[in-house]
Coordinates of C-alpha atoms in Angstrom, one line a residue:
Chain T
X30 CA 440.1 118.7 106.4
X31 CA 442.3 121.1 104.4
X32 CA 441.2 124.7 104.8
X33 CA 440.8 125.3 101.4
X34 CA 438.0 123.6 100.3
X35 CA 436.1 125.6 102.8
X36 CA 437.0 128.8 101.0
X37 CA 433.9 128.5 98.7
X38 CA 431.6 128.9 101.8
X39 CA 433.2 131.9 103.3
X40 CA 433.5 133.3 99.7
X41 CA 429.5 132.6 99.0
X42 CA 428.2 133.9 103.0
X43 CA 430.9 136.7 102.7
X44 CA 429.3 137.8 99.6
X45 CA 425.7 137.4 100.3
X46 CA 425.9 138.9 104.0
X47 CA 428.1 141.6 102.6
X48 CA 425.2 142.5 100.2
X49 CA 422.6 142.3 102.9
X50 CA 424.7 144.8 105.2
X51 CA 424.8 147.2 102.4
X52 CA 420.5 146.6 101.8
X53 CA 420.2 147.0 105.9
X54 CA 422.4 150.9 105.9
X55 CA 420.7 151.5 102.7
X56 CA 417.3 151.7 104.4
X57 CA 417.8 152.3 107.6
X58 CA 419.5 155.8 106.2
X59 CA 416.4 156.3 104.2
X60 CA 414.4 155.5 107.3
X61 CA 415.4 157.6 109.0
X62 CA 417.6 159.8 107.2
X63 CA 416.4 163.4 109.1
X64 CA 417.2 162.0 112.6
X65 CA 420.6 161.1 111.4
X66 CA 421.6 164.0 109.8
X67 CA 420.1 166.2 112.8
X68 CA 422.2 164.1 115.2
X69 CA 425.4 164.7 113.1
X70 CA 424.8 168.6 112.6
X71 CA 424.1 169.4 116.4
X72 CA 427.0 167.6 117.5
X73 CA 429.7 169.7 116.2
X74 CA 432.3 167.6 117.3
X75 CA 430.7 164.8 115.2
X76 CA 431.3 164.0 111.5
X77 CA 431.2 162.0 108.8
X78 CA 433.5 159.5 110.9
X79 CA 431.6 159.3 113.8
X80 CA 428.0 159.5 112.6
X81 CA 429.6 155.8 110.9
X82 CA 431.1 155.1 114.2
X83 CA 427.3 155.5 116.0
X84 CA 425.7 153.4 113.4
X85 CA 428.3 151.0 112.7
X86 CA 429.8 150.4 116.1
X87 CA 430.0 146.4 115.3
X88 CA 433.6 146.0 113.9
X89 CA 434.3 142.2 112.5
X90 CA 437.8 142.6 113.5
X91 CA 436.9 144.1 117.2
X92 CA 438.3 147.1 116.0
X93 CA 437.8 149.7 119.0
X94 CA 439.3 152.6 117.4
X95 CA 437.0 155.2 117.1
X96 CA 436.9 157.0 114.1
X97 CA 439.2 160.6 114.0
X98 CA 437.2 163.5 115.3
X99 CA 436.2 166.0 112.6
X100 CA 435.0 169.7 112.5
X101 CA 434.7 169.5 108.8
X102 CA 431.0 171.2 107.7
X103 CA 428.8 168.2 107.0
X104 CA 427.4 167.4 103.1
X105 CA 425.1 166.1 101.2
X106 CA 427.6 162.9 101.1
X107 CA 428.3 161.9 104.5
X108 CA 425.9 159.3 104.3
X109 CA 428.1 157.7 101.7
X110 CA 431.3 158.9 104.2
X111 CA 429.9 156.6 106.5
X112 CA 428.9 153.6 104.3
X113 CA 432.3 153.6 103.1
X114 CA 433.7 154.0 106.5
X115 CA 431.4 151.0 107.7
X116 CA 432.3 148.7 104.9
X117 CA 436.2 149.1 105.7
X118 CA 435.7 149.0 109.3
X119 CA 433.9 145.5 108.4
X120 CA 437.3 144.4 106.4
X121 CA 440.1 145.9 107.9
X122 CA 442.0 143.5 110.2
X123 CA 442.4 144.6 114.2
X124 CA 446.0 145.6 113.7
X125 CA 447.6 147.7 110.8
X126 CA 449.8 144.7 109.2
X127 CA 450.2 143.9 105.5
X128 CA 446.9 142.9 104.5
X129 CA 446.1 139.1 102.8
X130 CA 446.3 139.0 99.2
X131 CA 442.2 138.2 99.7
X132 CA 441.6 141.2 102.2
X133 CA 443.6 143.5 99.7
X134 CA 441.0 142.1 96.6
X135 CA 438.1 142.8 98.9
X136 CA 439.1 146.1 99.6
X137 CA 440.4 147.3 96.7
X138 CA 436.5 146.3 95.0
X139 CA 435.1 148.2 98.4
X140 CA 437.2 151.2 97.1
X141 CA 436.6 151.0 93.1
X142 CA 433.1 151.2 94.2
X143 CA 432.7 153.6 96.5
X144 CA 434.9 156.2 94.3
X145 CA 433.9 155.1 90.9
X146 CA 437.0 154.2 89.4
X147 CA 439.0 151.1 89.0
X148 CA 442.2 151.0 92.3
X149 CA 444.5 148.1 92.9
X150 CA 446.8 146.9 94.8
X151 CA 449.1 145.3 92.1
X152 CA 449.3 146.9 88.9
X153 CA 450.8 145.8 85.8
X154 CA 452.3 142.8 88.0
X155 CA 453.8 145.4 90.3
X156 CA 453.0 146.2 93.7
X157 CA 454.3 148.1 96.9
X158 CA 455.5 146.2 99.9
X159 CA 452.0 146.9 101.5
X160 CA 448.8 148.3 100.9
X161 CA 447.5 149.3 104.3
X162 CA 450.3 151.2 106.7
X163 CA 450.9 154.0 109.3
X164 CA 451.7 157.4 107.4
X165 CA 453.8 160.2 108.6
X166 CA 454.2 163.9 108.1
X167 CA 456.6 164.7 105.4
X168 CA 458.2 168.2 104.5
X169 CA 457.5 170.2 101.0
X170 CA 459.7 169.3 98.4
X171 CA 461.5 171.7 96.0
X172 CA 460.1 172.2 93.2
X173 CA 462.6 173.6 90.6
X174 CA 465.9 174.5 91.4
X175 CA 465.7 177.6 94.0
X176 CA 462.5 176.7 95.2
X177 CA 461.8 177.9 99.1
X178 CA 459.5 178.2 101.7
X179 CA 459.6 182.7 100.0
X180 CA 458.3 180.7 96.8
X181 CA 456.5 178.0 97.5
X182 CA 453.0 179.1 98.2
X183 CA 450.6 180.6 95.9
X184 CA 448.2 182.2 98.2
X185 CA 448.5 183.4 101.8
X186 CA 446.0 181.2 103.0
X187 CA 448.5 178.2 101.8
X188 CA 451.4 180.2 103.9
X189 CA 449.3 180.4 106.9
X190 CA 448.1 176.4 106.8
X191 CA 451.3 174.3 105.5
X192 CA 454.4 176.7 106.3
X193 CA 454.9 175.0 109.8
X194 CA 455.7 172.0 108.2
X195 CA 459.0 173.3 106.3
X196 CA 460.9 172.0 103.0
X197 CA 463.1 169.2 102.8
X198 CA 466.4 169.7 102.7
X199 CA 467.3 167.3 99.5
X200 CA 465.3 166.7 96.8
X201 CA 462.9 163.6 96.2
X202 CA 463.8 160.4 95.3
X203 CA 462.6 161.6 91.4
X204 CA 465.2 164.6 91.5
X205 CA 462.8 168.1 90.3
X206 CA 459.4 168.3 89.9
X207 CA 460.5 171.2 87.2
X208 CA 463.9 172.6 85.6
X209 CA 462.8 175.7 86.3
X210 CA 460.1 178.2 88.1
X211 CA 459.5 179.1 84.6
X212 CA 459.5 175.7 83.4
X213 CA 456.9 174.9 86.5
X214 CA 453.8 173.4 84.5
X215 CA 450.3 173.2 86.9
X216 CA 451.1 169.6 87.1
X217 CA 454.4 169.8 88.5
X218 CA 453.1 172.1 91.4
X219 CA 450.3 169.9 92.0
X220 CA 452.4 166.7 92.3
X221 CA 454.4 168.3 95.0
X222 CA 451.6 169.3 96.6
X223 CA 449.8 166.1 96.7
X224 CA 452.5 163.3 97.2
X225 CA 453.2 160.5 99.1
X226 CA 456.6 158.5 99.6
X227 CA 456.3 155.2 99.5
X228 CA 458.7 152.4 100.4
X229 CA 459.7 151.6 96.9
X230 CA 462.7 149.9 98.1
X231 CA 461.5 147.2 99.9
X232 CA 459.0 146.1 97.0
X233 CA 459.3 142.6 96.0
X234 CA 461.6 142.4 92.9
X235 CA 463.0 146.6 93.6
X236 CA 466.7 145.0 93.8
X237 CA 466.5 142.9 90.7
X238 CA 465.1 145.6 88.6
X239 CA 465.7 148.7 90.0
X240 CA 465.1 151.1 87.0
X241 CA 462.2 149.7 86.0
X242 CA 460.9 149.9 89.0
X243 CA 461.8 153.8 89.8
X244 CA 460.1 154.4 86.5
X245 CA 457.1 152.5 87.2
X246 CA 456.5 154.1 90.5
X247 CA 457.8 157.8 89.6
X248 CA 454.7 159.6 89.8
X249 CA 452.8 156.8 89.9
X250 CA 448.9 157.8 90.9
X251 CA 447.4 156.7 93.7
X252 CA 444.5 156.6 95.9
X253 CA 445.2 157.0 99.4
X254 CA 442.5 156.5 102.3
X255 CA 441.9 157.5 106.2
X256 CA 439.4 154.5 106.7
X257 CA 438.5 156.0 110.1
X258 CA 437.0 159.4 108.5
X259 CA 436.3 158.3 105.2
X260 CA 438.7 161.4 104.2
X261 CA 440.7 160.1 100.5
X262 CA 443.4 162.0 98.1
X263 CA 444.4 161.1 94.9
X264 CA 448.4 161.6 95.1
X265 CA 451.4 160.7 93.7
X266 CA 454.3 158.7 94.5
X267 CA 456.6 161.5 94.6
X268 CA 459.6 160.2 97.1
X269 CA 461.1 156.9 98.6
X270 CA 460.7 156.2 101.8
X271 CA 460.7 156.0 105.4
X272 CA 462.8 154.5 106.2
X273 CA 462.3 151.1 108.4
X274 CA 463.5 152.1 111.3
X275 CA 460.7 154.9 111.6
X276 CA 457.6 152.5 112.3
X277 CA 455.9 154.1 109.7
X278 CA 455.1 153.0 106.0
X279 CA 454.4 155.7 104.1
X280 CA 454.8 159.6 104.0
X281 CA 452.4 162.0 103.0
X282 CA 452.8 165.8 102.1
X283 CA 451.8 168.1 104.3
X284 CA 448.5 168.7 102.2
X285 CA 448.1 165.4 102.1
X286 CA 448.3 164.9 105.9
X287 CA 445.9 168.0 106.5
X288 CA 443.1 166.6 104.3
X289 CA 443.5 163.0 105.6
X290 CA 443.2 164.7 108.9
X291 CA 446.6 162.1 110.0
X292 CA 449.1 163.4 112.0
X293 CA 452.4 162.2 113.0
X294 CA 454.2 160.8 116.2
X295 CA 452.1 159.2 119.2
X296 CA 448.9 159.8 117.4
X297 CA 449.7 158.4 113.9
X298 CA 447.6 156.5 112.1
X299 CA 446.7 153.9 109.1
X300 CA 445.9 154.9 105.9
X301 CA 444.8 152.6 102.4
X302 CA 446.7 153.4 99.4
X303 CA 445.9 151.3 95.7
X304 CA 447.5 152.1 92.3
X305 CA 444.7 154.0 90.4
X306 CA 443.9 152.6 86.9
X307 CA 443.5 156.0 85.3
X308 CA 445.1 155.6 82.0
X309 CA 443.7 158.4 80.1
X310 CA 445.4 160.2 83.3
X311 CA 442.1 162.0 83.5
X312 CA 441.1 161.6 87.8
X313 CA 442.7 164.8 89.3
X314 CA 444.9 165.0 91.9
X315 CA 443.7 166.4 95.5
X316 CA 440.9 165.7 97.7
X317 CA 438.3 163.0 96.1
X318 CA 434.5 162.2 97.5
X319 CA 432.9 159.1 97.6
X320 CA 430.3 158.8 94.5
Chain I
X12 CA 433.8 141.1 121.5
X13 CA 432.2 144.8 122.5
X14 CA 429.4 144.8 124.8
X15 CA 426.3 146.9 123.2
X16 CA 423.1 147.8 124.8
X17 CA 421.3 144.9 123.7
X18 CA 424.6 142.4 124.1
X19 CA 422.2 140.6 126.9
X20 CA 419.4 140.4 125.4
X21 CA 420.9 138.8 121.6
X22 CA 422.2 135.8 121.7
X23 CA 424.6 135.0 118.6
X24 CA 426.3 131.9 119.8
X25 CA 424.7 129.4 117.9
X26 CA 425.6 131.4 115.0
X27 CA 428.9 131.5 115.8
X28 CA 428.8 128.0 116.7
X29 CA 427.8 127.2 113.2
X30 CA 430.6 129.6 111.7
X31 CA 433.0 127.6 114.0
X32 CA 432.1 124.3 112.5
X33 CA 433.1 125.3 109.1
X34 CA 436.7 124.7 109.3
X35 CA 437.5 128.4 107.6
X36 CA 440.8 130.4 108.7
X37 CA 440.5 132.9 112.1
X38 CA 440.6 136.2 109.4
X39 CA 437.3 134.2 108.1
X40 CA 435.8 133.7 110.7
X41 CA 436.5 136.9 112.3
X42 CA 434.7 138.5 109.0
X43 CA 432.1 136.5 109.2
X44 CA 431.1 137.0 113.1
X45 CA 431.5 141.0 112.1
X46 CA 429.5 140.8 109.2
X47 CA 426.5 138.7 111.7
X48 CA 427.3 141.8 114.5
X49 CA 427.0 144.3 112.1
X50 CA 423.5 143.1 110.3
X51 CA 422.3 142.5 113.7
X52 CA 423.3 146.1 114.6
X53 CA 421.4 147.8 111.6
X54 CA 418.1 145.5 111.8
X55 CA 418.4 146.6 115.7
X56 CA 418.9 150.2 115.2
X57 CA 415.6 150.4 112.5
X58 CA 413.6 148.3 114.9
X59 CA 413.9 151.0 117.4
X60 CA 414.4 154.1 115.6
X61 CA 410.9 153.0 113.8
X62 CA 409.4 153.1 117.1
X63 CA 410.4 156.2 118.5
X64 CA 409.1 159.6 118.1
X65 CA 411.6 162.3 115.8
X66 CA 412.2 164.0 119.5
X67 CA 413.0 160.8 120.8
X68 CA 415.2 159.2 118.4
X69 CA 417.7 162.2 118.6
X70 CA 417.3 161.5 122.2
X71 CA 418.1 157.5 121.7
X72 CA 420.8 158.3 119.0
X73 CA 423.1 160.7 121.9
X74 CA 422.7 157.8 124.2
X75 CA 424.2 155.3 121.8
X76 CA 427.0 157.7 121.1
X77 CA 427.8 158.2 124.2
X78 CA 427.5 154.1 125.0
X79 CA 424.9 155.0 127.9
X80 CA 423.2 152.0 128.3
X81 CA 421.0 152.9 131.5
X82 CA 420.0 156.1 129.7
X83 CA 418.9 154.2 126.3
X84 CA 417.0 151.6 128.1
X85 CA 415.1 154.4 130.7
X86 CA 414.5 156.2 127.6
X87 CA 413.0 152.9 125.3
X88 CA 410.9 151.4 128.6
X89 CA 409.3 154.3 129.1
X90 CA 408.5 155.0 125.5
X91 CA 407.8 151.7 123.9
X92 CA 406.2 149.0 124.7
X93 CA 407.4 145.5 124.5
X94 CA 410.6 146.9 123.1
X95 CA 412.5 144.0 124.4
X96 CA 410.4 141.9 122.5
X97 CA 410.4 144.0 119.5
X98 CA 414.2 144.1 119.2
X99 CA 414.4 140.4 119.8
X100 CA 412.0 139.4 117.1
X101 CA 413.6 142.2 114.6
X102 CA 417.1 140.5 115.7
X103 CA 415.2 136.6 115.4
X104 CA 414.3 137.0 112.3
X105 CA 417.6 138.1 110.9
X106 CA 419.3 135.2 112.4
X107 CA 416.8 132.7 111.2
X108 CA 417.9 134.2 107.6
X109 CA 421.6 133.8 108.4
X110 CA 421.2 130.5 109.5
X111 CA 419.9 129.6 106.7
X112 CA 422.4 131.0 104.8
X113 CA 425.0 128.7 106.9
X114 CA 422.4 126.0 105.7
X115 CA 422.4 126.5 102.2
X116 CA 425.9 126.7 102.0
X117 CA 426.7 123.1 103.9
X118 CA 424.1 121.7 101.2
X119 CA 426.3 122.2 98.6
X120 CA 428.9 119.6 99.8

């Protein structure tokens, strides 16, 4: 019998056992909330990610990747950290591969409602060539003409956590972020500072419409995800690329990267990133929490 | 499929039997098995933590991080009784709800 008519039993069990896994952590954190958070404190090499990874060890996919060690200082929202860490683990396939137009639904809702705002993965009948890849390291951008690593940082803590990581030698795929220093709006220097480069090019429909496309995704907001730690940004499309050759899907700034907590090379690793519906442009960019 | 403490102890084959028989595509199936292993895994974890001392469940809670299986079962002999039984009956009644679930579902044809 065709597949399909069997889609309205996974859809209903899917459903109702999705909403009885969120009942079951629900009270079992209420349970036994103080042994939890105890257990995540005293073990300093244990976070957000890995409290999830204690209580959630059963993956659908088999998934045996543990989730990223953290030494972040624990908050009043890692029990959300690790619901939403739990409820990708459940949907993510085993290997980091273009997800199905069904998985990217399912986790795009997991996302809108664990952040409070509306993501998606196609957006105004556009979308990237994936929603789900392995991100690199990418270098600062300039900012303005004249821009360099002397200029770039606003504070010394900034020089002492992001100069390793250098400036790129050419601009980004959207030229400037300003004219000028003097032109330099607090937007502009917080676009640069939270981007991503995305493979624009190999979008379905890029080569038929190329300028409507670079001005769709210039800038474009997005919400970007480590589903092992729970760890999100709200960034920018800010550049084009890697290129396919690399392995990798995605970029992210070096601010990015850090609050992720990815890395690049042998160790790199998968990240979510939806389209944000934010049309009042009013959701900040930078590190975002869980609700 | 990873082994947990209680893999011998839980059977979910005729679960997954019942899954198998439902004609849906591997990514459905595979969700579905997780989203069984991963109810069973909560309901498991309340049945014991509700049984178990504070001192004692931070105890219990490193052993399950650190997948010691010897250590967690030394730990829950010695400190509950029946807690075979107990995890079985918490894990039981679960899959009696899931199966009928699977039941409700095939009704509908």
């Amino acid at each position: 019998m065709p597949q399909k008519n069997y889609t309205p039993h996974y859809e209903h069990l899917k459903n109702k056992w999705t909403e009885k896994h969120r009942g079951l952590q629900r009270r079992l954190w209420e349970k036994h909330k103080d042994s939890l958070e105890w257990f995540a404190k005293q073990t300093h090499h244990l976070a957000a990610g890995s409290l999830a990874g204690l209580l959630f060890l059963a993956s659908p996919s088999g998934m045996t990747t543990r989730p990223t060690p953290s030494v972040q200082v624990l908050d009043e929202s890692i029990d959300k950290s690790a619901f939403l860490i739990s409820d990708l683990q459940n949907n993510l396939p085993k290997d980091v591969r273009p997800l199905l137009s069904e998985e990217e639904d399912r986790i795009g809702g997991i996302l809108t409602e664990r952040y409070g705002f509306h993501v998606t993965a196609e957006f105004e009948g556009k979308k990237l060539n994936r929603s789900y890849g392995l991100i690199g390291a990418e270098q600062h951008l300039m900012r303005y003409p004249g821009d360099t690593m002397a200029t770039h940082f606003a504070t010394a803590e900034e020089v002492g956590k992001y100069t390793s990581s250098g400036m790129a030698p050419g601009r980004g795929a959207w030229g400037y972020f300003a004219n000028s220093q003097a032109e330099m709006t607090e937007q502009d220097s917080m676009r640069e500072k939270y981007y991503i480069a995305v493979q624009t090019f190999l979008t379905p429909g890029y080569n038929e419409n190329v300028r409507e496309y670079s001005q769709f995704f210039k800038y474009r907001k997005m919400l970007v995800v480590n589903p092992q730690n729970g760890h999100a940004v709200i960034a920018v499309i800010g550049d084009a690329g890697p290129a396919e050759w690399t392995g990798k899907h995605l970029g992210g700034s070096p601010e990015v990267m850090k609050h992720l907590e990815r890395v690049d090379g042998s160790q790199r690793g998968p990240v979510l990133y939806y389209f944000v519906d934010d049309p009042g442009d009013t959701i900040p960019l930078g590190p975002v929490n869980v609700k | 499929m990873k082994t947990y403490f209680y893999s011998h102890i839980i059977e979910t084959e005729s679960l997954i039997v019942e899954i198998e028989k439902m004609g849906l595509s591997d990514e459905q199936k595979t969700h579905l098995i997780g989203l069984i292993e991963s109810n069973l895994h909560h309901v498991i974890l309340d049945a014991i933590l509700s049984e178990l001392s504070t001192e004692d469940k931070k105890k219990f809670l490193e052993h399950v991080a650190r997948e010691k299986h010897e250590e967690i079962w030394g730990l829950l002999r010695n400190k509950v009784d029946n807690i075979e039984e107990k995890i079985k009956k918490a894990a039981d009644d679960l899959k009696r709800e899931l199966h009928e679930d699977i039941k409700e579902v095939k009704e509908k044809d």
